[in-house]
Amino acid sequence: MAYVARLKGEYKERIVAALKEEFGYKNVMQVPKLEKIVVSRGIGAAVADKKLIDHAVDEMTMITGQKAVPTMSKKDVASFKLRKGMPIGAKVTLRGERMYEFLDRLVTTALPRVRDFQGIKATGFDGRGNYNLGVTEQIIFPEINIDKINRINGMDITFVTSAQTDREAKSLLTELGLPFKKN
């Protein structure tokens, strides 16, 4: 029997039925699903120090379990001493099993390690069923050794769903285990 991520199995067994009942979908294919998770980080100081990009790529590779790629600037900005094509960040796009594994680790181990954590804000939806979450420190992930980091950076985590509305997407992400703040 092939390996199936815990959250993927739970999605197929329990969450599809719960969302189908909540929103009155007639077909299983109408139920929204998590399509991908994009983890990205911008490093503004990389204009002066190129090694920061390598450190960011290595850290994001450790955190996500998939090789990160550097992102390049799209245009020249003279006031920032930035040229087109210079590396200024790093990103990873997760799909399939790795996506569910990362989400599981984020919900069960990383988010509870945030200081004074009461839940994530429900204001990060974009109107089309996608959710953005900002993390201020990369040290909340257990894969990062605090002695080996050279600077504390945050990162953006974007959850792309097939939901049509923010309400559907919030229900999906809540069922998947994201701890939203109570109003």
Coordinates of C-alpha atoms in Angstrom, one line a residue:
M1 CA 0.0 0.0 0.0
A2 CA 1.3 3.4 -1.0
Y3 CA 2.0 6.2 1.6
V4 CA -0.7 8.8 2.0
A5 CA -0.2 11.9 4.0
R6 CA -2.3 12.1 7.2
L7 CA -4.1 15.3 6.1
K8 CA -4.7 14.0 2.6
G9 CA -6.4 10.9 3.9
E10 CA -8.4 13.0 6.3
Y11 CA -9.5 15.3 3.5
K12 CA -10.8 12.4 1.4
E13 CA -12.5 10.6 4.3
R14 CA -14.0 13.3 6.5
I15 CA -13.5 16.9 5.1
V16 CA -15.1 16.3 1.7
A17 CA -18.3 15.0 3.4
A18 CA -18.4 17.8 5.9
L19 CA -18.0 20.6 3.3
K20 CA -20.5 18.8 0.9
E21 CA -23.0 18.9 3.7
E22 CA -22.2 22.5 4.8
F23 CA -22.5 24.1 1.4
G24 CA -24.9 21.7 -0.2
Y25 CA -22.7 20.5 -3.1
K26 CA -24.3 18.0 -5.4
N27 CA -21.1 16.5 -6.7
V28 CA -17.8 15.6 -5.0
M29 CA -15.9 17.5 -7.6
Q30 CA -17.5 20.8 -6.5
V31 CA -15.9 20.5 -3.1
P32 CA -13.0 23.0 -2.8
K33 CA -9.5 21.5 -2.4
L34 CA -6.1 22.8 -1.5
E35 CA -4.2 23.1 -4.8
K36 CA -0.8 24.4 -3.7
I37 CA 1.1 26.1 -0.9
V38 CA 3.7 28.8 -1.9
V39 CA 6.3 29.7 0.7
S40 CA 8.3 32.8 -0.2
R41 CA 10.7 35.2 1.4
G42 CA 12.1 38.5 0.2
I43 CA 15.6 39.5 1.3
G44 CA 16.2 43.2 0.8
A45 CA 19.7 43.1 2.2
A46 CA 20.7 40.6 -0.6
V47 CA 21.5 43.6 -2.8
A48 CA 24.7 44.1 -0.7
D49 CA 25.4 40.5 0.4
K50 CA 24.9 37.7 -2.1
K51 CA 25.4 34.9 0.5
L52 CA 22.1 35.8 2.1
I53 CA 20.2 34.3 -0.8
D54 CA 22.1 31.0 -0.4
H55 CA 21.3 30.9 3.3
A56 CA 17.6 31.7 2.6
V57 CA 17.4 28.9 -0.1
D58 CA 19.1 26.4 2.3
E59 CA 16.7 27.3 5.1
M60 CA 13.6 27.1 3.0
T61 CA 14.8 23.8 1.5
M62 CA 15.1 22.4 5.1
I63 CA 11.7 23.8 6.2
T64 CA 9.7 22.5 3.2
G65 CA 11.6 19.4 2.2
Q66 CA 11.8 20.6 -1.4
K67 CA 14.5 22.6 -3.2
A68 CA 13.9 26.4 -3.0
V69 CA 14.7 28.6 -6.0
P70 CA 16.0 32.2 -5.8
T71 CA 13.6 34.9 -7.2
M72 CA 15.0 37.6 -9.4
S73 CA 14.1 41.3 -9.6
K74 CA 12.0 42.2 -12.6
K75 CA 13.1 45.8 -13.0
D76 CA 15.8 48.3 -12.1
V77 CA 15.3 50.5 -9.0
A78 CA 18.1 53.1 -8.7
S79 CA 17.2 54.2 -5.2
F80 CA 17.6 50.6 -3.9
K81 CA 20.7 50.0 -6.0
L82 CA 18.8 47.1 -7.6
R83 CA 19.4 45.9 -11.2
K84 CA 17.1 43.7 -13.3
G85 CA 17.9 40.0 -12.8
M86 CA 19.5 40.3 -9.4
P87 CA 18.4 37.7 -6.8
I88 CA 16.3 39.3 -4.1
G89 CA 14.3 36.4 -2.5
A90 CA 13.5 32.7 -2.5
K91 CA 10.4 30.7 -2.9
V92 CA 9.1 27.1 -3.0
T93 CA 5.8 25.8 -4.5
L94 CA 4.5 22.7 -2.8
R95 CA 1.9 20.4 -4.3
G96 CA 0.7 16.9 -3.6
E97 CA 2.1 14.8 -0.7
R98 CA 4.7 17.4 0.3
M99 CA 2.1 20.1 0.5
Y100 CA 0.0 18.1 3.0
E101 CA 3.1 17.1 5.0
F102 CA 4.2 20.8 5.2
L103 CA 0.7 21.9 6.3
D104 CA 0.6 19.1 8.9
R105 CA 4.0 20.2 10.3
L106 CA 2.9 23.9 10.2
V107 CA -0.3 23.3 12.1
T108 CA 0.9 20.8 14.7
T109 CA 4.5 21.9 15.5
A110 CA 5.4 25.3 14.0
L111 CA 2.4 27.6 14.8
P112 CA 2.1 26.5 18.5
R113 CA 5.8 27.5 18.9
V114 CA 4.9 31.2 18.2
R115 CA 5.1 33.4 21.2
D116 CA 1.7 34.5 22.7
F117 CA -0.2 32.6 19.9
Q118 CA -3.9 32.9 20.0
G119 CA -4.7 31.9 16.4
I120 CA -4.1 33.3 12.9
K121 CA -6.0 36.3 11.6
A122 CA -9.0 35.6 9.3
T123 CA -8.3 38.8 7.3
G124 CA -5.7 37.3 4.9
F125 CA -8.2 36.2 2.3
D126 CA -8.0 37.8 -1.2
G127 CA -11.6 37.5 -2.3
R128 CA -11.0 34.5 -4.6
G129 CA -10.6 31.8 -2.0
N130 CA -6.8 32.1 -1.4
Y131 CA -5.2 32.8 2.0
N132 CA -2.0 34.6 2.9
L133 CA -0.2 34.1 6.2
G134 CA 2.9 36.0 7.3
V135 CA 5.3 34.3 9.7
T136 CA 7.7 36.8 11.4
E137 CA 10.5 34.3 12.4
Q138 CA 11.8 31.2 10.7
I139 CA 12.9 29.7 14.0
I140 CA 9.4 28.5 14.8
F141 CA 10.1 25.5 12.5
P142 CA 11.8 22.7 14.3
E143 CA 14.0 21.9 11.3
I144 CA 15.9 25.2 11.8
N145 CA 18.9 25.1 14.3
I146 CA 18.9 28.4 16.1
D147 CA 22.7 28.3 16.5
K148 CA 23.3 28.1 12.7
I149 CA 21.1 31.0 11.5
N150 CA 22.8 34.3 10.7
R151 CA 19.7 36.5 10.9
I152 CA 16.0 36.2 11.7
N153 CA 13.8 36.6 8.7
G154 CA 10.1 36.1 8.2
M155 CA 8.3 34.5 5.3
D156 CA 4.9 34.5 3.5
I157 CA 2.9 31.4 3.2
T158 CA 0.1 31.4 0.5
F159 CA -2.6 28.7 0.4
V160 CA -4.1 28.5 -3.0
T161 CA -7.5 26.7 -3.0
S162 CA -10.1 25.9 -5.7
A163 CA -12.8 27.6 -3.6
Q164 CA -14.9 30.3 -5.3
T165 CA -15.5 32.4 -2.1
D166 CA -13.6 33.3 1.0
R167 CA -16.2 31.6 3.2
E168 CA -15.7 28.3 1.4
A169 CA -11.9 28.6 1.6
K170 CA -12.0 29.5 5.4
S171 CA -14.2 26.4 6.0
L172 CA -11.7 24.2 4.1
L173 CA -8.7 25.6 5.9
T174 CA -10.4 25.3 9.3
E175 CA -11.2 21.7 8.5
L176 CA -7.6 21.1 7.5
G177 CA -6.6 22.4 11.0
L178 CA -5.5 26.0 10.6
P179 CA -6.3 27.7 13.9
F180 CA -8.2 30.9 13.1
K181 CA -8.9 33.5 15.8
K182 CA -12.4 33.6 17.2
N183 CA -14.1 36.9 16.7

